[in-house]
Short mmCIF file of C-alpha atoms in Angstrom, two decimals:
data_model
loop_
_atom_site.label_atom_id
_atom_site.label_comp_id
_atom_site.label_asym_id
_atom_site.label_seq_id
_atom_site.Cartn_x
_atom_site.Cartn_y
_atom_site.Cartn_z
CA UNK A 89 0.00 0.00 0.00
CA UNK A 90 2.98 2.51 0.53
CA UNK A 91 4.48 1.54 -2.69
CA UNK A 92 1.15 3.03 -3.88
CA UNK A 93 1.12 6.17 -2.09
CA UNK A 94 5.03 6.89 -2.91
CA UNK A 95 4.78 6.34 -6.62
CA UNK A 96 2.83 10.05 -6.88
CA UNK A 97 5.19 11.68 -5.01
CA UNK A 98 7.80 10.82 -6.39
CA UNK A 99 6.53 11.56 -9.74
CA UNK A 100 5.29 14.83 -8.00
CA UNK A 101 9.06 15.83 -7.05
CA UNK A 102 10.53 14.61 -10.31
CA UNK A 103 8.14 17.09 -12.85
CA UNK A 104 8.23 19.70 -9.98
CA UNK A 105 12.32 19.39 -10.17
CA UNK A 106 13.21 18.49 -13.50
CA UNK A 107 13.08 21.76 -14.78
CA UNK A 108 10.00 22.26 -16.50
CA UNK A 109 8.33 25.01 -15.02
CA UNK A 110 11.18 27.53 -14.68
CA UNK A 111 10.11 30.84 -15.76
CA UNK A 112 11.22 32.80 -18.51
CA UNK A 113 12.43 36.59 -18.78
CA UNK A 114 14.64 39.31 -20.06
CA UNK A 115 16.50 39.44 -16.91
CA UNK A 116 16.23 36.40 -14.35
CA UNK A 117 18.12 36.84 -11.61
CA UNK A 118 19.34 33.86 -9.60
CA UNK A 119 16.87 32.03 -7.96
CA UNK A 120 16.18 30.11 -4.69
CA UNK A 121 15.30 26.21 -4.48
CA UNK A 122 13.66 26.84 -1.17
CA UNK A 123 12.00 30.08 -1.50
CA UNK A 124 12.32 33.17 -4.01
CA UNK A 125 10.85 36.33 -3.89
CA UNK A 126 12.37 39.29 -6.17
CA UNK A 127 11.51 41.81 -8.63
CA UNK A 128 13.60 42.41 -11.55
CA UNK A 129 13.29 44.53 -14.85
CA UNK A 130 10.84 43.87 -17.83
CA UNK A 131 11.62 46.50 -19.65
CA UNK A 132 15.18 47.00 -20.31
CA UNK A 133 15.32 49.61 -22.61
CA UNK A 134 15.79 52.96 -19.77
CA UNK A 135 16.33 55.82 -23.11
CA UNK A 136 14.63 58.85 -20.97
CA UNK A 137 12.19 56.46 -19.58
CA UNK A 138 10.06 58.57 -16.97
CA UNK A 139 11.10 56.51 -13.74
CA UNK A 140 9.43 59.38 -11.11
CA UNK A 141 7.16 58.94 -8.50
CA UNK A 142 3.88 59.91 -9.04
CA UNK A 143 3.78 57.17 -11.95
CA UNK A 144 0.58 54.79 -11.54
CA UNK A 145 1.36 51.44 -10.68
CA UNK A 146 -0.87 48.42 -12.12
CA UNK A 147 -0.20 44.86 -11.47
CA UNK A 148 -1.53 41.47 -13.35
CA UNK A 149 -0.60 38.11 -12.08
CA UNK A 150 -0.57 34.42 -13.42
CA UNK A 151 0.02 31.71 -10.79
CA UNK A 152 0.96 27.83 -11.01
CA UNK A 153 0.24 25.41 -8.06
CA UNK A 154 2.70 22.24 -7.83
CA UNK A 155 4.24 22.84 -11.11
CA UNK A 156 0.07 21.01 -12.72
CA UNK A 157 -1.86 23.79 -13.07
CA UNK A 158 -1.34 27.73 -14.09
CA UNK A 159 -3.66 30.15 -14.41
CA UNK A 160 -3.62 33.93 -14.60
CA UNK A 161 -3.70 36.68 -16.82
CA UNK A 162 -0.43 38.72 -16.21
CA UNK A 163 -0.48 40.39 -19.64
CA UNK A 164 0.50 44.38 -20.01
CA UNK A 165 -3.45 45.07 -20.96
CA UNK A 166 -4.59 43.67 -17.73
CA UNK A 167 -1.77 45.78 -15.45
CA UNK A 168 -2.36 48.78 -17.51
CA UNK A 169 -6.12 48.31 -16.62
CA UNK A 170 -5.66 47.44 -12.88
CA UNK A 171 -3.77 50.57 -12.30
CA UNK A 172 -6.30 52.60 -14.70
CA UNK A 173 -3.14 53.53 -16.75
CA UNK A 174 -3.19 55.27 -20.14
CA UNK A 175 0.85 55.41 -21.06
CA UNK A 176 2.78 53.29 -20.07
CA UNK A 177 6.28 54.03 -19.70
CA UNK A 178 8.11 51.48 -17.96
CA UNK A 179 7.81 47.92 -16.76
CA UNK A 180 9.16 45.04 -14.30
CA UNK A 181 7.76 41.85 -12.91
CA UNK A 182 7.93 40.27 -9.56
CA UNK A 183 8.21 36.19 -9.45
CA UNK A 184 7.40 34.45 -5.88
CA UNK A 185 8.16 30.37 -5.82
CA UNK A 186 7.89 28.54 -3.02
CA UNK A 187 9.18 25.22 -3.32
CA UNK A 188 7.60 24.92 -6.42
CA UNK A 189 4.78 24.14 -4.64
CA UNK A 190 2.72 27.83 -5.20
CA UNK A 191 4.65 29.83 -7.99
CA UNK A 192 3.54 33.62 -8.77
CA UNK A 193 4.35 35.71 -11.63
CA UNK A 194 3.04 39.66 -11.65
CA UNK A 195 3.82 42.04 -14.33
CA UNK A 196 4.20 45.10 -13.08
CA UNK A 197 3.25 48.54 -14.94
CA UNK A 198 4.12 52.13 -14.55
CA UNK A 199 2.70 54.83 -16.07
CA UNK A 200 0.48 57.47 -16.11
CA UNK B 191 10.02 -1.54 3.19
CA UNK B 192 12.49 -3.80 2.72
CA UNK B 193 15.22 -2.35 0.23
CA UNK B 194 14.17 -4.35 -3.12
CA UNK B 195 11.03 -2.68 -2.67
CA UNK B 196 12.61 0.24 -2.46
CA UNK B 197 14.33 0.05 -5.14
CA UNK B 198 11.43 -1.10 -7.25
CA UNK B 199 8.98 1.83 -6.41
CA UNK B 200 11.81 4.48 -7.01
CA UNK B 201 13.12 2.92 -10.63
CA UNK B 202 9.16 2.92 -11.26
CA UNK B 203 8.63 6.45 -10.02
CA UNK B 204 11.69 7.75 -12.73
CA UNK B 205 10.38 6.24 -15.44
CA UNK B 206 6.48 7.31 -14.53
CA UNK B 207 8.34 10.64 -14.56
CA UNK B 208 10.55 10.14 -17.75
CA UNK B 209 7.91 9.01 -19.53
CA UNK B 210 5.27 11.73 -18.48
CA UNK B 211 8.06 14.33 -19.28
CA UNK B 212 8.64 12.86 -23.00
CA UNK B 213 4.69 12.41 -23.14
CA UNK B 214 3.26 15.52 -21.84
CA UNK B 215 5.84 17.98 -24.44
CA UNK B 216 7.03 19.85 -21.48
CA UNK B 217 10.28 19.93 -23.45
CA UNK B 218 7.99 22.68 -25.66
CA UNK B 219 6.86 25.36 -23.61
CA UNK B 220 6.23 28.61 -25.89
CA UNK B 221 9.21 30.75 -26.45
CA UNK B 222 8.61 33.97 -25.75
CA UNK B 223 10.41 37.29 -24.09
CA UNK B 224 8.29 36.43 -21.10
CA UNK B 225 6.84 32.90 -20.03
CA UNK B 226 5.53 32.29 -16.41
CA UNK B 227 5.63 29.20 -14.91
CA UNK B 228 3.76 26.83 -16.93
CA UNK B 229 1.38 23.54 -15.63
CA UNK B 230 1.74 20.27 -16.38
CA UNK B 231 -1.82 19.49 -16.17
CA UNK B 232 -3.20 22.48 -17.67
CA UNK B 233 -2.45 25.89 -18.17
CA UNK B 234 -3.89 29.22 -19.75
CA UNK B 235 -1.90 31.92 -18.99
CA UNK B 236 -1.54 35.29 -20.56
CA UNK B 237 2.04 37.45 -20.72
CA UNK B 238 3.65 40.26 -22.24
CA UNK B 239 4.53 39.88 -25.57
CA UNK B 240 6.33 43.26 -26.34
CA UNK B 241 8.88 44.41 -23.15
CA UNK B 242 9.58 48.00 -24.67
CA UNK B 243 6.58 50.39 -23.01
CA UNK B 244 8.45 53.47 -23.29
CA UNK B 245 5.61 55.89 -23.64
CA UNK B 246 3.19 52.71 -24.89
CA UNK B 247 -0.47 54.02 -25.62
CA UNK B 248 -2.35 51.50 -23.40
CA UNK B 249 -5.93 53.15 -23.59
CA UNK B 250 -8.75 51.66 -24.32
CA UNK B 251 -7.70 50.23 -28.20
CA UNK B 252 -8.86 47.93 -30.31
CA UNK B 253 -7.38 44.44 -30.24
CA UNK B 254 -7.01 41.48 -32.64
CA UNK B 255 -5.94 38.09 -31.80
CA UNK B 256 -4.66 35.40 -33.96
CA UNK B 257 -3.71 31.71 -33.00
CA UNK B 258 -1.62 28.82 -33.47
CA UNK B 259 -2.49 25.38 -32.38
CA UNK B 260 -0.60 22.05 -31.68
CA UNK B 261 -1.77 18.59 -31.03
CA UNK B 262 0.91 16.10 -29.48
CA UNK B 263 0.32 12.59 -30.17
CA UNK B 264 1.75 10.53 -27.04
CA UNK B 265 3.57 7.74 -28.47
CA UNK B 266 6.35 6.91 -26.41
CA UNK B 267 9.73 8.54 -27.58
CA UNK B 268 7.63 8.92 -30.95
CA UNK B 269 5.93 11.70 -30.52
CA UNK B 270 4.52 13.01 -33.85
CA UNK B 271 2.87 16.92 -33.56
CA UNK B 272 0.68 18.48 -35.64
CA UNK B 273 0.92 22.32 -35.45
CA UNK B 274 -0.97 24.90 -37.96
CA UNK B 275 -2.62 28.24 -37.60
CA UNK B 276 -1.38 31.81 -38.66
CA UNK B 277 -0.37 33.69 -35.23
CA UNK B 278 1.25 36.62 -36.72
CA UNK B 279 0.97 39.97 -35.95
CA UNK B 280 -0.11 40.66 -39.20
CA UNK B 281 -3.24 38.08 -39.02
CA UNK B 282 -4.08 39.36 -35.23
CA UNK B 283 -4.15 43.13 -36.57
CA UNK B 284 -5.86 42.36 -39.56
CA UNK B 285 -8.69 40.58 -37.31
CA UNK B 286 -8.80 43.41 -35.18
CA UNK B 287 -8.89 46.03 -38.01
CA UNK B 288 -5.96 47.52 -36.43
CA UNK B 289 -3.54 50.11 -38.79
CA UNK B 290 -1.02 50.82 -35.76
CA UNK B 291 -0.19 48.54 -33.11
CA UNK B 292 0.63 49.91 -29.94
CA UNK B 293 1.64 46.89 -28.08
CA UNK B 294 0.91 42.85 -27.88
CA UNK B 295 0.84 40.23 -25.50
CA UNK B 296 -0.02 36.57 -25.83
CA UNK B 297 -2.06 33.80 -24.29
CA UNK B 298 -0.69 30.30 -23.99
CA UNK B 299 -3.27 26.94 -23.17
CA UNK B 300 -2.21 23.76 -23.07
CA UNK B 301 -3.60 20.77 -22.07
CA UNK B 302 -1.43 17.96 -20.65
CA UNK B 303 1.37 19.49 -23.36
CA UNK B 304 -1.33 17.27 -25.56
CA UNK B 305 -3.16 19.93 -27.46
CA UNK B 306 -1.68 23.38 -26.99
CA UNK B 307 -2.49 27.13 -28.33
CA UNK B 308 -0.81 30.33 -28.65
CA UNK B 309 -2.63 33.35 -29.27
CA UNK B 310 -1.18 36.37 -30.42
CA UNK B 311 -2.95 39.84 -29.43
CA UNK B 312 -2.20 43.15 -30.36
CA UNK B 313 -3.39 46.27 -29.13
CA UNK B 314 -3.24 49.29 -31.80
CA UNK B 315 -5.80 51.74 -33.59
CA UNK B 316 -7.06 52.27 -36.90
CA UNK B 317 -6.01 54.93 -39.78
CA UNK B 318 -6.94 58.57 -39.01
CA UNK B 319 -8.94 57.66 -35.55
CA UNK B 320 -8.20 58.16 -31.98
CA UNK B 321 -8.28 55.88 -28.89
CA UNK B 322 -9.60 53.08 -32.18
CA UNK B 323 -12.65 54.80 -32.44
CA UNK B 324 -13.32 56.50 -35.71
CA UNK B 325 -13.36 60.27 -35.52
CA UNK B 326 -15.58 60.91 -38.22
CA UNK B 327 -13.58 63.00 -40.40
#
C-alpha cells in the first residue's frame, strides 16, 4: 500500500524538479530552491524612460500550483487596466516560488 | 520496506516521470520574451509579448488576436505533432482592423502538453482615428 502512495510523489518531485516550469524573462536573476521572492526589470530599454514617482502602478498576475496547473492573466493590458493607466512608460515583474509548490508571476506597470 | 522494494517503487517512479516528461511535451513550452511558470496538467496563462513600453499608448484600443495550435500525439519517444494556424501579428491586426499597433501580448493553453495554443494579441488603432474609435472626419 505505501508503494502506492510513494509512486505520486515521487513523480510529484521529479516534474516539480526536472526543470519544466522555470520561468522565462529578459532578466532572471538567480533564484532560490527553497523560497524566491524578487523583482527584476521587464523592460530594459531605460532611453529617458520617466522613472518618477507619481507614476501609476498596475499589477496582473498568473500563478501555477505544484508545477500542474497555471492560471492567470499577467499580460501588459490587464496591469495597464488594474492601475487605470493610459501610457505606459516602464515595466518590471515580480516572481514568488515557493518550493515549487505555489509559484507567482506579476507584471508590473508604470505609467500614467 | 524492505530495500528491493525500495528500489522497485523508485526505478518505477523515474520512469512514470521520464515518460510523463517525454509524453506531456514539457520539453515545448512557448518561447517567448516572457513565459511564467507553466502547468503540467493544464495551463492558460496570458504574458507580455512586447517588453519596450516606453511611452506605450495602453488606452482603451482595439485588439485582434490570432492563434496557433498544436496537437501532441503521445507515443512513447515517438511523438509526432501536428501544429498549424497563422499567429502573426499581421493576421491578429488584420482581425482586429488595427492600422497601428501599440503593443501585444499573448495567451498560452495547453492541455497535458497534448493539445496546446498560442494566441497572439495586439493592441493598436485604426487609420486617421483616436483611442480606435473612428473620428468621423
Amino acid at each position: 500500500m505505501k508503494s502506492v502512495l510513494i509512486l505520486p510523489v515521487i513523480c510529484l518531485i521529479l516534474l516539480a524538479t526536472n526543470g519544466c516550469v522555470v520561468l522565462q524573462a529578459p532578466v532572471v536573476p538567480p533564484q532560490g530552491i527553497l523560497f524566491t521572492n524578487y523583482q527584476a526589470p521587464l523592460d530594459y530599454d531605460q532611453d529617458v524612460t520617466k522613472v518618477n514617482y507619481e507614476l501609476k502602478v498596475g499589477r496582473s498576475s498568473s500563478s501555477c500550483i505544484l508545477g500542474l496547473l497555471a492560471f492567470g492573466d499577467s499580460s501588459i493590458a490587464a496591469a495597464a487596466l488594474d492601475g487605470d493607466i493610459k501610457v505606459a512608460h516602464t515595466a518590471d515583474y515580480e516572481y514568488t516560488n515557493f518550493l515549487f509548490i505555489y509559484q507567482q508571476y506579476s507584471t508590473i506597470v508604470r505609467g500614467e | 520496506m524492505d530495500a528491493r522494494r525500495l528500489y522497485i517503487c523508485i526505478a518505477s517512479g523515474g520512469l512514470m516521470g521520464m515518460l510523463l516528461g517525454i509524453t506531456v511535451g514539457c520539453v515545448q513550452p512557448p518561447r517567448a520574451p516572457v513565459v511564467p511558470p507553466t502547468g503540467f496538467i493544464f495551463t492558460q496563462v496570458a504574458a507580455p509579448l512586447q517588453t519596450d513600453l516606453s511611452e506605450t499608448d495602453v488606452r482603451s484600443l482595439k485588439s485582434g488576436e490570432s492563434a496557433t495550435n498544436m496537437i501532441l500525439i503521445p507515443l512513447i519517444f515517438l511523438n509526432p505533432q501536428i501544429s498549424w494556424g497563422d499567429g502573426s501579428v499581421k493576421a491578429a491586426s488584420a482581425e482586429g482592423k488595427i492600422d497601428e499597433v501599440e503593443f501585444a501580448d499573448y495567451e498560452f493553453m495547453s492541455v497535458l502538453g497534448v493539445y496546446s495554443q498560442t494566441k497572439t494579441k495586439v493592441y493598436g488603432r485604426e487609420k486617421n482615428t483616436k483611442d480606435g474609435v473612428e473620428s468621423g472626419s
